[in-house]
PDB file of C-alpha atoms in Angstrom:
ATOM      1  CA  THR Q   1      48.169-121.853 115.743  1.00 61.00           C
ATOM      2  CA  ALA Q   2      46.223-121.917 112.501  1.00 61.00           C
ATOM      3  CA  ARG Q   3      47.300-124.561 110.022  1.00 59.00           C
ATOM      4  CA  ALA Q   4      46.666-124.571 106.315  1.00 59.00           C
ATOM      5  CA  ARG Q   5      44.690-127.436 104.846  1.00 62.00           C
ATOM      6  CA  THR Q   6      47.816-128.368 102.894  1.00 64.00           C
ATOM      7  CA  GLY Q   7      51.291-126.876 102.685  1.00 67.00           C
ATOM      8  CA  MET Q   8      52.740-124.017 104.676  1.00 71.00           C
ATOM      9  CA  PRO Q   9      50.543-121.457 106.472  1.00 72.00           C
ATOM     10  CA  GLY Q  10      50.081-118.225 104.550  1.00 77.00           C
ATOM     11  CA  PRO Q  11      48.906-114.717 105.452  1.00 82.00           C
ATOM     12  CA  ALA Q  12      45.272-115.845 105.805  1.00 77.00           C
ATOM     13  CA  GLN Q  13      46.235-118.445 108.407  1.00 77.00           C
ATOM     14  CA  ARG Q  14      48.402-115.917 110.274  1.00 81.00           C
ATOM     15  CA  ALA Q  15      45.493-113.458 110.403  1.00 82.00           C
ATOM     16  CA  LEU Q  16      43.182-116.226 111.633  1.00 79.00           C
ATOM     17  CA  GLU Q  17      45.777-117.196 114.241  1.00 84.00           C
ATOM     18  CA  LEU Q  18      45.828-113.624 115.554  1.00 85.00           C
ATOM     19  CA  VAL Q  19      42.021-113.456 115.800  1.00 85.00           C
ATOM     20  CA  VAL Q  20      41.822-116.826 117.606  1.00 84.00           C
ATOM     21  CA  ALA Q  21      44.627-115.812 119.998  1.00 86.00           C
ATOM     22  CA  GLN Q  22      42.881-112.531 120.838  1.00 85.00           C
ATOM     23  CA  HIS Q  23      39.629-114.339 121.550  1.00 83.00           C
ATOM     24  CA  CYS Q  24      41.349-117.009 123.652  1.00 82.00           C
ATOM     25  CA  ASP Q  25      42.981-114.269 125.729  1.00 84.00           C
ATOM     26  CA  GLN Q  26      39.504-112.856 126.446  1.00 83.00           C
ATOM     27  CA  TRP Q  27      37.947-116.246 127.249  1.00 83.00           C
ATOM     28  CA  ILE Q  28      40.594-117.920 129.403  1.00 83.00           C
ATOM     29  CA  ASP Q  29      40.715-117.129 133.124  1.00 85.00           C
ATOM     30  CA  SER Q  30      44.512-117.002 133.314  1.00 83.00           C
ATOM     31  CA  ALA Q  31      44.571-115.503 136.828  1.00 87.00           C
ATOM     32  CA  GLN Q  32      44.198-118.984 138.318  1.00 82.00           C
ATOM     33  CA  PHE Q  33      47.300-120.310 136.541  1.00 80.00           C
ATOM     34  CA  PRO Q  34      49.517-117.329 135.612  1.00 82.00           C
ATOM     35  CA  ARG Q  35      52.484-119.439 134.393  1.00 87.00           C
ATOM     36  CA  CYS Q  36      50.411-121.897 132.358  1.00 84.00           C
ATOM     37  CA  VAL Q  37      50.710-121.918 128.570  1.00 84.00           C
ATOM     38  CA  VAL Q  38      47.665-122.937 126.559  1.00 84.00           C
ATOM     39  CA  SER Q  39      48.142-123.901 122.938  1.00 84.00           C
ATOM     40  CA  VAL Q  40      45.173-124.104 120.570  1.00 83.00           C
ATOM     41  CA  VAL Q  41      45.652-125.509 117.079  1.00 83.00           C
ATOM     42  CA  VAL Q  42      42.945-125.057 114.455  1.00 80.00           C
ATOM     43  CA  GLN Q  43      42.951-126.582 110.996  1.00 78.00           C
ATOM     44  CA  GLU Q  44      40.162-126.262 108.481  1.00 77.00           C
ATOM     45  CA  GLN Q  45      39.115-129.669 107.185  1.00 78.00           C
ATOM     46  CA  SER Q  46      36.425-128.467 104.789  1.00 76.00           C
ATOM     47  CA  ALA Q  47      34.867-125.135 103.929  1.00 75.00           C
ATOM     48  CA  ASP Q  48      31.125-124.636 103.666  1.00 79.00           C
ATOM     49  CA  GLY Q  49      30.887-121.043 104.823  1.00 78.00           C
ATOM     50  CA  SER Q  50      30.956-119.198 108.155  1.00 77.00           C
ATOM     51  CA  GLY Q  51      34.606-120.200 108.570  1.00 82.00           C
ATOM     52  CA  LEU Q  52      35.608-117.682 111.249  1.00 87.00           C
ATOM     53  CA  ALA Q  53      32.570-118.389 113.437  1.00 89.00           C
ATOM     54  CA  VAL Q  54      33.089-122.143 113.096  1.00 87.00           C
ATOM     55  CA  THR Q  55      36.769-121.780 113.999  1.00 89.00           C
ATOM     56  CA  LEU Q  56      36.074-119.610 117.058  1.00 90.00           C
ATOM     57  CA  ASN Q  57      33.300-121.915 118.293  1.00 89.00           C
ATOM     58  CA  ALA Q  58      35.530-124.969 117.781  1.00 88.00           C
ATOM     59  CA  ALA Q  59      38.382-123.324 119.713  1.00 90.00           C
ATOM     60  CA  TRP Q  60      36.019-122.375 122.559  1.00 89.00           C
ATOM     61  CA  CYS Q  61      34.568-125.900 122.715  1.00 87.00           C
ATOM     62  CA  ALA Q  62      38.076-127.428 122.674  1.00 89.00           C
ATOM     63  CA  LEU Q  63      39.117-125.259 125.621  1.00 87.00           C
ATOM     64  CA  LEU Q  64      35.933-126.163 127.464  1.00 87.00           C
ATOM     65  CA  ASP Q  65      36.447-129.878 126.752  1.00 87.00           C
ATOM     66  CA  ALA Q  66      40.050-129.661 127.988  1.00 88.00           C
ATOM     67  CA  GLY Q  67      38.872-128.229 131.317  1.00 87.00           C
ATOM     68  CA  VAL Q  68      40.544-124.848 130.878  1.00 87.00           C
ATOM     69  CA  PRO Q  69      38.956-122.314 133.284  1.00 88.00           C
ATOM     70  CA  MET Q  70      36.890-119.837 131.267  1.00 86.00           C
ATOM     71  CA  ARG Q  71      35.569-116.399 132.156  1.00 85.00           C
ATOM     72  CA  SER Q  72      32.276-116.810 130.291  1.00 83.00           C
ATOM     73  CA  THR Q  73      30.373-118.637 127.609  1.00 83.00           C
ATOM     74  CA  CYS Q  74      31.024-117.054 124.239  1.00 88.00           C
ATOM     75  CA  CYS Q  75      29.463-118.049 120.918  1.00 90.00           C
ATOM     76  CA  SER Q  76      30.333-116.682 117.487  1.00 91.00           C
ATOM     77  CA  ILE Q  77      27.754-116.184 114.755  1.00 91.00           C
ATOM     78  CA  SER Q  78      28.323-115.307 111.092  1.00 91.00           C
ATOM     79  CA  VAL Q  79      25.833-112.878 109.586  1.00 92.00           C
ATOM     80  CA  GLY Q  80      25.635-112.147 105.879  1.00 90.00           C
ATOM     81  CA  VAL Q  81      23.594-109.639 103.906  1.00 90.00           C
ATOM     82  CA  THR Q  82      22.117-110.846 100.624  1.00 84.00           C
ATOM     83  CA  GLU Q  83      19.809-108.975  98.277  1.00 82.00           C
ATOM     84  CA  ALA Q  84      17.421-111.924  98.019  1.00 79.00           C
ATOM     85  CA  ASP Q  85      17.091-112.879 101.706  1.00 73.00           C
ATOM     86  CA  GLY Q  86      18.286-109.846 103.652  1.00 84.00           C
ATOM     87  CA  LEU Q  87      20.156-110.899 106.794  1.00 89.00           C
ATOM     88  CA  VAL Q  88      21.289-114.531 106.782  1.00 89.00           C
ATOM     89  CA  LEU Q  89      22.595-116.288 109.893  1.00 88.00           C
ATOM     90  CA  ASP Q  90      25.335-118.881 109.401  1.00 88.00           C
ATOM     91  CA  PRO Q  91      25.545-118.425 105.620  1.00 88.00           C
ATOM     92  CA  CYS Q  92      26.759-121.352 103.527  1.00 87.00           C
ATOM     93  CA  LEU Q  93      29.569-120.878 101.003  1.00 87.00           C
ATOM     94  CA  GLU Q  94      27.137-120.087  98.184  1.00 88.00           C
ATOM     95  CA  GLU Q  95      25.353-117.462 100.294  1.00 87.00           C
ATOM     96  CA  GLU Q  96      28.712-115.973 101.339  1.00 84.00           C
ATOM     97  CA  THR Q  97      29.769-115.475  97.714  1.00 86.00           C
ATOM     98  CA  CYS Q  98      26.448-113.731  96.957  1.00 86.00           C
ATOM     99  CA  ALA Q  99      26.548-111.608 100.120  1.00 87.00           C
ATOM    100  CA  SER Q 100      27.200-107.902  99.808  1.00 89.00           C
ATOM    101  CA  ALA Q 101      28.513-107.850 103.393  1.00 90.00           C
ATOM    102  CA  LEU Q 102      29.609-110.485 105.880  1.00 90.00           C
ATOM    103  CA  CYS Q 103      30.697-110.286 109.501  1.00 91.00           C
ATOM    104  CA  CYS Q 104      31.324-112.572 112.476  1.00 90.00           C
ATOM    105  CA  ILE Q 105      29.817-111.426 115.767  1.00 91.00           C
ATOM    106  CA  SER Q 106      30.985-113.001 119.050  1.00 90.00           C
ATOM    107  CA  VAL Q 107      28.522-112.750 121.919  1.00 92.00           C
ATOM    108  CA  ASN Q 108      28.977-113.268 125.661  1.00 89.00           C
ATOM    109  CA  CYS Q 109      26.025-115.574 126.327  1.00 84.00           C
ATOM    110  CA  HIS Q 110      25.671-114.603 130.006  1.00 83.00           C
ATOM    111  CA  SER Q 111      25.410-110.851 129.521  1.00 86.00           C
ATOM    112  CA  GLY Q 112      24.467-110.661 125.839  1.00 83.00           C
ATOM    113  CA  ALA Q 113      27.344-108.216 125.313  1.00 86.00           C
ATOM    114  CA  ILE Q 114      29.209-108.155 122.035  1.00 86.00           C
ATOM    115  CA  VAL Q 115      32.739-109.491 122.579  1.00 85.00           C
ATOM    116  CA  SER Q 116      33.888-108.715 119.053  1.00 86.00           C
ATOM    117  CA  SER Q 117      32.621-107.958 115.602  1.00 84.00           C
ATOM    118  CA  THR Q 118      34.913-108.945 112.753  1.00 84.00           C
ATOM    119  CA  PRO Q 119      33.920-107.868 109.235  1.00 81.00           C
ATOM    120  CA  SER Q 120      34.950-110.205 106.412  1.00 81.00           C
ATOM    121  CA  HIS Q 121      33.929-108.021 103.494  1.00 82.00           C
ATOM    122  CA  GLY Q 122      31.490-105.288 102.600  1.00 83.00           C
ATOM    123  CA  ALA Q 123      29.944-102.658 104.832  1.00 83.00           C
ATOM    124  CA  LEU Q 124      26.760-102.746 106.882  1.00 82.00           C
ATOM    125  CA  SER Q 125      24.567 -99.718 107.429  1.00 84.00           C
ATOM    126  CA  GLU Q 126      23.919 -98.746 111.032  1.00 88.00           C
ATOM    127  CA  ALA Q 127      20.378-100.168 110.916  1.00 88.00           C
ATOM    128  CA  LEU Q 128      21.514-103.454 109.339  1.00 87.00           C
ATOM    129  CA  TYR Q 129      24.342-103.785 111.866  1.00 89.00           C
ATOM    130  CA  ALA Q 130      21.919-103.250 114.766  1.00 91.00           C
ATOM    131  CA  ALA Q 131      19.611-105.921 113.320  1.00 91.00           C
ATOM    132  CA  ALA Q 132      22.579-108.266 112.771  1.00 90.00           C
ATOM    133  CA  VAL Q 133      23.631-107.841 116.412  1.00 91.00           C
ATOM    134  CA  CYS Q 134      20.091-108.644 117.624  1.00 92.00           C
ATOM    135  CA  TYR Q 135      19.960-111.751 115.423  1.00 91.00           C
ATOM    136  CA  ALA Q 136      23.427-112.827 116.575  1.00 91.00           C
ATOM    137  CA  GLN Q 137      22.479-112.421 120.237  1.00 92.00           C
ATOM    138  CA  GLY Q 138      19.404-114.590 119.754  1.00 91.00           C
ATOM    139  CA  ALA Q 139      21.347-117.204 117.783  1.00 89.00           C
ATOM    140  CA  ALA Q 140      24.069-117.264 120.457  1.00 90.00           C
ATOM    141  CA  LYS Q 141      21.469-118.114 123.120  1.00 90.00           C
ATOM    142  CA  VAL Q 142      20.205-121.011 120.983  1.00 89.00           C
ATOM    143  CA  LEU Q 143      23.759-122.204 120.289  1.00 87.00           C
ATOM    144  CA  GLU Q 144      24.571-122.067 124.012  1.00 87.00           C
ATOM    145  CA  GLN Q 145      21.564-124.288 124.749  1.00 86.00           C
ATOM    146  CA  VAL Q 146      22.747-126.794 122.130  1.00 87.00           C
ATOM    147  CA  ILE Q 147      26.266-126.835 123.599  1.00 80.00           C
ATOM    148  CA  ARG Q 148      24.936-127.367 127.119  1.00 80.00           C
ATOM    149  CA  GLN Q 149      22.906-130.439 126.096  1.00 78.00           C
TER     150      GLN Q 149
END
């Protein structure tokens, strides 16, 4: 469930809820407990950019902390494209507003495979997307090391 910061959830929260649910279905090893229901509630407390990646990483960490059996370690990385800096990992809100394109790439840390790639706005060329995936894979390895500490 995705909750609005205040008031009733709107279309943005419903879309976020769908994305989080799809990712949770991929992460959770439900074969061990086929009749178990897992409920994840996310609520944005403040926004400083990279919202989808932060939400997905928070949901994954919450499931891990709760002891839910997981299939793999998955980290999500936001990548933005700005004219001044080129590719930017984990862009802040100011960098997001200046970005010509923005996407959230989820990486399986064990295999390095891309679990999902969710564009927020704009389009990436094939070369920029390939570079963004390489950066995201490297950042996911670093994030995994931080989580494991």
